[in-house]
Amino acid sequence: MDRLEISDLIVAFDPHDGRRLPVRRAEVVEQLRAAGDARAARIVAGLPAGPDGVLEPAAVDRLLIGVHTELQRLSEELRIGRRLVHLLGPLLTAIRTTGVRGPYRLVDVGCGLGYLIRWLAATGALGPDVELVGVDLDAALVGEADRLARAEGLSCRFVHGDAFALPEAATVYVSTGVLHHFSEPALADFFRAQGASPALAFCHYDIAATGLAPVGAWVFHRARMRHPLGRHDGVASARRAHSDEALLRAAAAAGMRALLYEPRRAANPFCTTLRPVLAVRPPLEAPLRAALGRASRRLLGDEHFTPAAA
Amino acid sequence: MTPALPLALLGLTDAAFSGFRAYAGRDARIRKGRANVRAALRGLAVGAVLLLVPALAAVLWLAAAADRDRAYDTLAAGGRGFLLPLTCYAVAVALSLAAYFLLPFRAGTLAMVIGLGPLTLLRPLAVAAGCLAALLNGGGRPSLLVAGLAGAAVLCVEPAVHRRWYREVR
Ligand SMILES: C[S@@+](CC[C@H](N)C(=O)[O-])C[C@H]1O[C@@H](n2cnc3c(N)ncnc32)[C@H](O)[C@@H]1O
């Protein structure tokens, strides 16, 4: 059985209007116990709840903002921004060469505190013709992302919304650390919605599903995160990470050219903590490979994966 | 040669890094250069104060000893023992840091994954190994005491700075 992440369970939103729904602490504790995760159950049992047993929204928000702030430190140390630009730079070059006029819009789905978008805005790494937008289902997190962006005078935007309803049209959709939150069927829906939109490409980074990932996640979250919730969810997410094959299969639902960059067979697991599944409109593949140069050998499509390897 | 100077340097450098770690993960802004420096200076200040404890213990023990030269030699032997595992640790950290900052990001990730991350977790072990080596190198109980105090001081810097300045997310 997949491990559950506490942060997925202690907040709930109405899928139609994004309204915050009450979460009963006892129900979450029970769910975690039933999944055999006594430690997670204890962590949740220690969270504050009102007399009605509903988890206190303000306390949960504070906790999640704290955990995401620590999570951002991992992204900083692992240089997630640069890793993304390494691929997104050439992708935008490819888009520019095919004659599509700018400005282009990059939308980070499930942006959390918006580190990636704010880092891109602060560094200008993708160029002035790229508009930067972050989207998240969690109003407290996007609110904080927006506050942080304004505090530093960064030119980017944050929007409250659901990944499956795509509140913002994009030229390119991206995400980091979000895919493992979705089941395989949901993942296909997520990609399908992007394929049906006018977007030219998407590029979603998630934890590389290697044997090393849970061990590495344990070491890192132990060394760098303080709250037990962050430590727990860090390891759980590494365990839940989708395999290369599962990602390619799901991405095929978009009806675009689905590719993996630096999958297991093309990269050293010690050097690749997050790797993306991407898809481009078919005419973009050749210019993307040209813009990537030698690095394009790390870009593999489903012809490199045998169907039985799932 | 007296090991006091390299030990003090190592202790203060570690304190500065501890200050940085106490702050890291508490501030989600992008531009944190100045705040990082301030945190490192706070670590340095706290470390300088805490490291006075083992320094004072060593001085007092020397002052009270009947045969000062022998007492000094004993402490110096302990200090050299203490220094050995800590120097190995410091070299590993320095190499990882150099790789992290100087090599391309893929190799930088490697330096983080097999170097800096695990090394943070191994810090208390390195201190324990230092104490043991102080004893085994002929430093006797006084060296063990001073080493223990120094180790405790160094390990307390990060929680102390965190608690004093960085309890809350900013
Ligand atoms: C592990 S966090 C990653 C946050 C950020 N991208 C990062 O790398 O630090 C996953 C984020 O996805 C968001 N999320 C989950 N389901 C979502 C959905 N259906 N639509 C939008 N955001 C969603 C959560 O609110 C959470 O902030």
Coordinates of C-alpha atoms and ligand atoms in Angstrom, one line a residue:
Chain A
M1 CA 0.0 0.0 0.0
D2 CA 1.2 3.5 -0.8
R3 CA 2.3 5.6 2.1
L4 CA 0.1 8.5 2.9
E5 CA 1.4 12.1 3.2
I6 CA 0.1 13.9 6.3
S7 CA 0.1 17.2 4.4
D8 CA -2.4 15.8 1.9
L9 CA -4.8 14.7 4.7
I10 CA -4.9 17.7 7.0
V11 CA -6.3 20.1 4.5
A12 CA -9.3 19.6 2.2
F13 CA -10.9 21.8 -0.4
D14 CA -14.2 21.7 -2.3
P15 CA -13.3 20.5 -5.8
H16 CA -15.9 22.9 -7.3
D17 CA -15.2 26.2 -5.7
G18 CA -11.9 25.6 -3.9
R19 CA -13.5 26.4 -0.5
R20 CA -11.7 25.1 2.6
L21 CA -13.5 22.1 4.1
P22 CA -13.3 21.2 7.8
V23 CA -11.1 18.2 8.6
R24 CA -11.8 16.1 11.6
R25 CA -8.6 15.1 13.4
A26 CA -9.9 11.8 14.6
E27 CA -10.8 10.7 11.1
V28 CA -7.3 11.5 9.8
V29 CA -5.7 9.7 12.8
E30 CA -7.9 6.7 12.1
Q31 CA -7.0 6.7 8.4
L32 CA -3.3 6.8 9.1
R33 CA -3.7 4.0 11.7
A34 CA -5.6 1.9 9.3
A35 CA -2.8 2.4 6.8
G36 CA -0.4 1.1 9.4
D37 CA 1.4 4.4 9.9
A38 CA 1.4 4.8 13.7
R39 CA 4.0 7.5 13.6
A40 CA 2.0 9.7 11.3
A41 CA -1.1 9.1 13.4
R42 CA 0.7 10.4 16.4
I43 CA 1.9 13.5 14.6
V44 CA -1.6 14.3 13.6
A45 CA -3.0 13.5 17.0
G46 CA -0.7 16.2 18.4
L47 CA -2.1 19.0 16.1
P48 CA -4.5 21.5 17.7
A49 CA -8.3 21.0 17.1
G50 CA -11.4 22.9 18.2
P51 CA -14.0 21.5 20.6
D52 CA -15.8 19.9 17.6
G53 CA -12.6 17.9 16.8
V54 CA -12.0 19.9 13.6
L55 CA -8.3 20.7 13.0
E56 CA -7.7 24.4 13.5
P57 CA -7.3 25.9 10.0
A58 CA -5.0 28.7 11.2
A59 CA -2.7 26.3 13.0
V60 CA -2.6 24.0 10.0
D61 CA -1.8 26.8 7.7
R62 CA 1.0 28.0 9.9
L63 CA 2.4 24.5 10.1
L64 CA 2.3 23.9 6.4
I65 CA 3.9 27.3 5.6
G66 CA 6.7 26.3 8.0
V67 CA 7.2 22.9 6.4
H68 CA 7.1 24.4 2.9
T69 CA 9.7 27.0 4.0
E70 CA 12.0 24.2 5.1
L71 CA 11.2 22.3 1.9
Q72 CA 12.3 25.4 -0.1
R73 CA 15.7 25.1 1.6
L74 CA 16.1 21.6 0.0
S75 CA 15.1 23.1 -3.4
E76 CA 17.7 25.8 -2.9
E77 CA 20.4 23.4 -1.9
L78 CA 19.6 21.0 -4.8
R79 CA 19.5 24.0 -7.2
I80 CA 16.1 23.1 -8.5
G81 CA 15.9 26.4 -10.4
R82 CA 19.0 25.8 -12.4
R83 CA 18.0 22.2 -13.1
L84 CA 14.8 23.5 -14.6
V85 CA 16.4 26.2 -16.6
H86 CA 18.8 23.7 -18.0
L87 CA 15.8 22.2 -19.9
L88 CA 13.4 25.0 -20.0
G89 CA 15.8 27.4 -21.5
P90 CA 16.3 25.2 -24.6
L91 CA 12.5 24.5 -24.7
L92 CA 11.8 28.3 -24.9
T93 CA 14.5 28.7 -27.5
A94 CA 12.8 26.0 -29.5
I95 CA 9.4 27.7 -29.1
R96 CA 10.9 31.0 -30.2
T97 CA 12.5 29.5 -33.3
T98 CA 9.3 27.9 -34.5
G99 CA 7.8 31.4 -34.9
V100 CA 5.3 31.5 -32.0
R101 CA 5.2 35.1 -30.9
G102 CA 5.7 36.0 -27.2
P103 CA 5.1 36.9 -24.5
Y104 CA 5.0 33.3 -23.3
R105 CA 3.4 32.2 -20.1
L106 CA 5.0 29.7 -17.8
V107 CA 2.5 28.3 -15.2
D108 CA 3.8 26.4 -12.2
V109 CA 1.1 24.1 -11.1
G110 CA 1.0 23.2 -7.3
C111 CA 3.6 26.0 -6.7
G112 CA 3.3 25.9 -2.9
L113 CA 5.3 28.9 -1.7
G114 CA 6.2 29.6 -5.3
Y115 CA 9.9 29.2 -4.9
L116 CA 10.5 28.3 -8.5
I117 CA 8.5 31.1 -9.9
R118 CA 10.0 33.7 -7.5
W119 CA 13.5 32.4 -8.2
L120 CA 12.9 32.6 -12.0
A121 CA 11.6 36.1 -11.5
A122 CA 14.6 37.2 -9.3
T123 CA 17.2 35.8 -11.7
G124 CA 15.4 36.6 -15.0
A125 CA 16.8 33.3 -16.2
L126 CA 14.2 32.6 -18.8
G127 CA 14.2 36.1 -20.4
P128 CA 11.9 39.1 -20.2
D129 CA 9.4 37.6 -22.7
V130 CA 8.3 34.9 -20.2
E131 CA 5.4 35.8 -17.9
L132 CA 5.6 33.8 -14.6
V133 CA 2.5 32.5 -12.8
G134 CA 2.1 30.1 -9.9
V135 CA -1.0 28.2 -9.1
D136 CA -1.9 26.2 -6.0
L137 CA -5.0 24.7 -4.5
D138 CA -4.0 25.8 -1.1
A139 CA -5.0 29.5 -0.5
A140 CA -2.7 30.0 2.5
L141 CA 0.3 28.8 0.5
V142 CA -0.4 30.9 -2.6
G143 CA -1.2 33.8 -0.4
E144 CA 2.2 33.5 1.3
A145 CA 3.9 33.1 -2.1
D146 CA 2.3 36.3 -3.2
R147 CA 3.3 38.1 -0.1
L148 CA 6.9 37.0 -0.5
A149 CA 7.0 38.0 -4.1
R150 CA 5.7 41.5 -3.3
A151 CA 8.1 41.8 -0.3
E152 CA 11.0 41.4 -2.8
G153 CA 9.4 43.4 -5.6
L154 CA 9.4 40.4 -8.0
S155 CA 7.4 40.4 -11.2
C156 CA 5.4 37.3 -11.1
R157 CA 1.8 36.4 -10.1
F158 CA 0.1 33.8 -7.9
V159 CA -3.3 32.3 -8.4
H160 CA -5.5 30.1 -6.2
G161 CA -6.8 27.2 -8.2
D162 CA -7.0 23.5 -9.0
A163 CA -4.5 21.7 -11.3
F164 CA -7.3 19.7 -12.9
A165 CA -9.3 22.8 -13.8
L166 CA -6.2 24.8 -15.1
P167 CA -7.2 28.2 -13.9
E168 CA -4.5 29.9 -16.0
A169 CA -3.8 29.3 -19.7
A170 CA -0.1 28.6 -20.3
T171 CA 2.4 28.3 -23.1
V172 CA 4.3 25.8 -20.9
Y173 CA 3.1 24.1 -17.7
V174 CA 5.6 23.1 -15.2
S175 CA 5.6 21.7 -11.6
T176 CA 8.0 20.4 -9.0
G177 CA 7.3 17.7 -6.5
V178 CA 3.6 17.5 -7.4
L179 CA 3.1 14.4 -9.6
H180 CA 3.5 11.9 -6.7
H181 CA 0.4 13.4 -5.1
F182 CA -1.7 12.0 -7.9
S183 CA -2.7 8.4 -8.5
E184 CA -1.8 7.0 -11.9
P185 CA -5.4 7.5 -13.4
A186 CA -5.5 11.0 -12.0
L187 CA -2.1 11.7 -13.5
A188 CA -3.4 10.8 -16.9
D189 CA -6.3 13.2 -16.4
F190 CA -3.8 15.9 -15.3
F191 CA -1.8 15.5 -18.5
R192 CA -4.8 15.1 -20.7
A193 CA -6.2 18.5 -19.5
Q194 CA -2.9 20.1 -20.5
G195 CA -2.9 18.3 -23.9
A196 CA -6.4 19.7 -24.5
S197 CA -5.3 23.2 -23.6
P198 CA -3.5 25.5 -26.1
A199 CA -0.2 24.9 -24.2
L200 CA 2.8 24.0 -26.4
A201 CA 4.5 21.9 -23.8
F202 CA 4.6 20.7 -20.2
C203 CA 7.5 19.8 -18.1
H204 CA 6.9 18.3 -14.6
Y205 CA 9.7 17.5 -12.2
D206 CA 9.3 14.8 -9.6
I207 CA 11.4 12.6 -7.3
A208 CA 13.3 10.1 -9.4
A209 CA 11.9 6.7 -8.4
T210 CA 15.2 4.9 -7.6
G211 CA 16.0 2.5 -4.8
L212 CA 18.2 5.3 -3.4
A213 CA 15.4 7.9 -3.2
P214 CA 13.8 6.9 0.1
V215 CA 17.2 6.6 1.7
G216 CA 18.3 9.9 0.3
A217 CA 15.0 11.5 1.4
W218 CA 15.5 10.2 4.9
V219 CA 19.0 11.6 5.2
F220 CA 18.0 14.9 3.7
H221 CA 14.8 15.5 5.6
R222 CA 16.5 14.3 8.8
A223 CA 19.4 16.7 8.3
R224 CA 17.6 19.7 7.0
M225 CA 14.0 19.7 8.2
R226 CA 12.9 20.2 11.8
H227 CA 9.2 19.4 12.0
P228 CA 8.4 15.7 12.2
L229 CA 5.6 16.2 9.6
G230 CA 8.2 17.4 7.0
R231 CA 10.5 14.5 7.8
H232 CA 7.6 12.0 7.5
D233 CA 6.2 13.3 4.3
G234 CA 9.6 13.6 2.7
V235 CA 10.3 9.9 2.9
A236 CA 6.6 9.0 2.1
S237 CA 6.8 11.1 -1.1
A238 CA 10.0 9.4 -2.2
R239 CA 8.3 6.0 -1.7
R240 CA 5.3 7.2 -3.7
A241 CA 7.3 8.5 -6.6
H242 CA 6.0 7.2 -10.0
S243 CA 8.4 5.1 -12.1
D244 CA 9.7 6.4 -15.4
E245 CA 7.4 4.0 -17.3
A246 CA 4.3 5.0 -15.3
L247 CA 5.1 8.7 -16.1
L248 CA 5.5 8.1 -19.8
R249 CA 2.4 6.0 -20.0
A250 CA 0.3 8.7 -18.2
A251 CA 1.9 11.5 -20.3
A252 CA 0.9 9.7 -23.5
A253 CA -2.7 10.7 -22.6
A254 CA -1.9 14.3 -23.5
G255 CA -1.7 13.3 -27.2
M256 CA 1.6 15.1 -27.5
R257 CA 5.1 13.8 -27.9
A258 CA 5.9 12.5 -24.4
L259 CA 9.5 12.3 -23.2
L260 CA 11.6 11.8 -20.1
Y261 CA 14.8 13.8 -19.4
E262 CA 17.5 12.0 -17.4
P263 CA 15.4 8.8 -16.7
R264 CA 17.2 6.1 -14.7
R265 CA 19.0 4.6 -17.6
A266 CA 20.4 7.9 -18.8
A267 CA 21.5 9.4 -15.5
N268 CA 23.4 8.6 -12.3
P269 CA 20.9 8.4 -9.4
F270 CA 23.3 10.2 -7.1
C271 CA 23.2 13.2 -9.4
T272 CA 19.5 13.2 -10.3
T273 CA 17.1 13.8 -7.4
L274 CA 14.3 15.2 -9.4
R275 CA 13.8 14.5 -13.1
P276 CA 11.0 15.6 -15.5
V277 CA 8.4 14.0 -17.7
L278 CA 7.7 16.4 -20.5
A279 CA 5.6 16.5 -23.6
V280 CA 5.8 18.9 -26.6
R281 CA 3.7 19.5 -29.6
P282 CA 5.4 17.2 -32.2
P283 CA 6.9 20.0 -34.4
L284 CA 8.8 21.2 -31.3
E285 CA 10.8 18.0 -30.7
A286 CA 13.5 18.6 -33.4
P287 CA 14.2 22.3 -32.4
L288 CA 14.2 21.3 -28.7
R289 CA 16.8 18.6 -29.4
A290 CA 18.8 21.1 -31.5
A291 CA 18.7 23.6 -28.7
L292 CA 19.7 21.0 -26.1
G293 CA 22.7 20.0 -28.2
R294 CA 24.7 17.1 -26.7
A295 CA 22.4 16.9 -23.7
S296 CA 19.5 15.8 -26.0
R297 CA 20.9 12.2 -25.7
R298 CA 19.4 12.2 -22.2
L299 CA 15.9 12.9 -23.6
L300 CA 14.2 9.6 -24.2
G301 CA 10.8 8.7 -25.6
D302 CA 8.6 5.6 -25.2
E303 CA 10.6 3.8 -28.0
H304 CA 13.4 3.4 -25.5
F305 CA 11.1 1.7 -23.0
T306 CA 9.8 -1.8 -23.5
P307 CA 6.1 -2.1 -22.7
A308 CA 6.8 -5.0 -20.3
A309 CA 9.1 -2.9 -18.2
A310 CA 6.3 -1.3 -16.3
Chain B
M1 CA 53.1 22.7 18.6
T2 CA 50.1 23.6 20.7
P3 CA 46.8 22.4 19.1
A4 CA 44.9 25.2 20.8
L5 CA 45.0 27.5 17.8
P6 CA 43.8 25.1 15.1
L7 CA 41.2 23.8 17.5
A8 CA 39.9 27.3 18.2
L9 CA 39.8 28.1 14.5
L10 CA 37.9 24.9 13.7
G11 CA 35.5 25.5 16.6
L12 CA 34.7 29.0 15.4
T13 CA 34.3 28.0 11.8
D14 CA 31.9 25.3 12.8
A15 CA 30.0 27.9 14.9
A16 CA 29.6 30.1 11.9
F17 CA 28.2 27.2 9.9
S18 CA 25.9 26.3 12.8
G19 CA 24.6 29.9 12.7
F20 CA 23.8 29.5 9.0
R21 CA 22.0 26.2 9.6
A22 CA 20.0 27.6 12.5
Y23 CA 18.6 30.2 10.1
A24 CA 18.3 28.0 7.0
G25 CA 14.8 26.9 6.3
R26 CA 13.3 29.7 8.2
D27 CA 13.0 32.4 5.5
A28 CA 11.5 31.8 2.1
R29 CA 12.7 35.0 0.5
I30 CA 15.0 34.5 -2.5
R31 CA 17.7 37.0 -1.7
K32 CA 19.1 36.0 1.6
G33 CA 22.8 36.9 1.2
R34 CA 22.9 39.4 4.0
A35 CA 20.6 37.4 6.3
N36 CA 22.9 34.4 5.8
V37 CA 25.9 36.5 6.8
R38 CA 24.1 37.8 9.8
A39 CA 23.2 34.3 10.9
A40 CA 26.7 33.1 10.5
L41 CA 28.0 36.0 12.6
R42 CA 25.4 35.2 15.3
G43 CA 26.7 31.6 15.3
L44 CA 30.2 32.9 15.6
A45 CA 29.4 35.1 18.5
V46 CA 27.5 32.4 20.4
G47 CA 30.2 29.8 19.6
A48 CA 32.9 32.2 20.9
V49 CA 31.1 32.6 24.2
L50 CA 30.4 28.8 24.6
L51 CA 33.9 27.8 23.7
L52 CA 35.2 29.9 26.6
V53 CA 33.9 27.1 28.8
P54 CA 36.4 24.4 27.7
A55 CA 39.1 27.1 27.3
L56 CA 38.6 28.1 30.9
A57 CA 38.4 24.6 32.1
A58 CA 41.8 23.9 30.5
V59 CA 43.4 27.0 32.0
L60 CA 42.0 26.3 35.5
W61 CA 43.3 22.7 35.3
L62 CA 46.7 23.9 34.2
A63 CA 46.8 26.6 37.0
A64 CA 45.9 24.1 39.6
A65 CA 48.4 21.4 38.5
A66 CA 51.5 20.7 40.6
D67 CA 53.7 19.9 37.6
R68 CA 52.5 22.4 35.0
D69 CA 54.8 21.2 32.2
R70 CA 53.5 17.7 32.5
A71 CA 50.0 18.9 32.8
Y72 CA 50.5 21.0 29.7
D73 CA 51.9 18.0 27.7
T74 CA 49.0 15.8 28.7
L75 CA 46.5 18.4 27.5
A76 CA 48.4 19.0 24.3
A77 CA 48.5 15.3 23.6
G78 CA 44.7 15.2 24.2
G79 CA 44.2 18.2 22.0
R80 CA 46.2 16.7 19.1
G81 CA 44.1 13.5 19.5
F82 CA 40.9 15.6 19.4
L83 CA 42.1 17.4 16.4
L84 CA 42.7 14.3 14.2
P85 CA 39.1 13.1 13.6
L86 CA 37.8 16.6 13.4
T87 CA 40.4 17.6 10.8
C88 CA 39.3 14.6 8.7
Y89 CA 35.7 15.7 9.1
A90 CA 36.6 19.3 8.2
V91 CA 38.5 18.2 5.1
A92 CA 35.5 16.1 3.9
V93 CA 33.2 19.1 4.4
A94 CA 35.6 21.5 2.7
L95 CA 36.0 19.1 -0.3
S96 CA 32.2 18.7 -0.6
L97 CA 31.7 22.5 -0.3
A98 CA 34.3 23.1 -3.0
A99 CA 32.6 20.5 -5.3
Y100 CA 29.2 22.0 -4.6
F101 CA 30.2 25.5 -5.4
L102 CA 32.7 24.9 -8.2
L103 CA 31.4 22.0 -10.2
P104 CA 28.4 22.0 -12.6
F105 CA 25.1 21.4 -10.9
R106 CA 24.9 17.7 -11.6
A107 CA 28.2 17.1 -9.7
G108 CA 27.0 19.7 -7.2
T109 CA 24.0 17.5 -6.5
L110 CA 26.3 14.6 -5.9
A111 CA 28.4 16.6 -3.4
M112 CA 25.2 17.4 -1.6
V113 CA 23.7 13.9 -1.7
I114 CA 26.8 12.0 -0.6
G115 CA 28.7 14.8 1.1
L116 CA 27.1 17.7 2.8
G117 CA 23.7 16.1 3.8
P118 CA 25.1 13.0 5.5
L119 CA 28.0 15.0 7.0
T120 CA 25.6 17.2 8.9
L121 CA 24.1 14.0 10.4
L122 CA 27.6 12.7 11.2
R123 CA 28.6 15.8 13.1
P124 CA 27.9 14.5 16.6
L125 CA 29.8 11.3 15.7
A126 CA 32.8 13.3 14.6
V127 CA 32.8 15.1 18.0
A128 CA 32.5 11.8 19.8
A129 CA 35.4 10.3 17.8
G130 CA 37.4 13.4 18.8
C131 CA 36.7 12.9 22.5
L132 CA 37.7 9.2 22.2
A133 CA 40.9 10.1 20.3
A134 CA 41.8 12.8 22.9
L135 CA 41.7 10.0 25.5
L136 CA 43.5 7.4 23.5
N137 CA 46.2 9.8 22.4
G138 CA 47.4 10.0 26.0
G139 CA 45.4 13.0 27.0
G140 CA 43.9 11.3 30.1
R141 CA 40.7 12.3 31.9
P142 CA 41.4 16.1 31.9
S143 CA 41.6 16.1 28.1
L144 CA 38.5 14.0 27.9
L145 CA 36.7 16.6 30.1
V146 CA 37.9 19.6 28.1
A147 CA 37.1 17.8 24.8
G148 CA 33.7 16.9 26.1
L149 CA 33.0 20.5 27.1
A150 CA 34.3 21.7 23.7
G151 CA 32.2 19.1 21.8
A152 CA 29.1 20.0 23.8
A153 CA 29.7 23.7 23.2
V154 CA 30.0 23.3 19.5
L155 CA 26.9 21.1 19.2
C156 CA 24.9 23.6 21.3
V157 CA 25.5 26.6 18.9
E158 CA 22.9 25.7 16.3
P159 CA 20.0 25.0 18.7
A160 CA 20.9 28.1 20.7
V161 CA 21.0 30.4 17.7
H162 CA 17.8 28.9 16.4
R163 CA 16.0 29.3 19.6
R164 CA 17.2 32.8 20.2
W165 CA 16.7 34.3 16.7
Y166 CA 15.0 31.9 14.4
R167 CA 12.2 30.2 16.2
E168 CA 9.6 31.7 13.9
V169 CA 9.3 31.5 10.1
R170 CA 9.7 35.0 8.7
Ligands
LIG1 C1 4.9 18.8 -2.2 S1 4.1 20.3 -2.6 C2 5.3 21.0 -3.8 C3 5.3 22.5 -3.7 C4 6.3 23.2 -4.6 N1 6.0 23.0 -6.0 C5 7.7 22.8 -4.2 O1 8.4 22.2 -5.1 O2 8.1 23.1 -3.1 C6 2.7 19.9 -3.6 C7 1.8 21.1 -3.8 O3 0.8 20.7 -4.7 C8 -0.4 21.4 -4.3 N2 -1.5 20.6 -5.0 C9 -1.9 19.4 -4.7 N3 -2.9 19.1 -5.4 C10 -3.2 20.1 -6.2 C11 -4.2 20.4 -7.2 N4 -5.1 19.5 -7.5 N5 -4.1 21.6 -7.8 C12 -3.2 22.6 -7.5 N6 -2.3 22.3 -6.5 C13 -2.3 21.1 -5.9 C14 -0.4 21.3 -2.8 O4 -1.2 22.3 -2.3 C15 1.1 21.6 -2.5 O5 1.4 22.9 -2.3

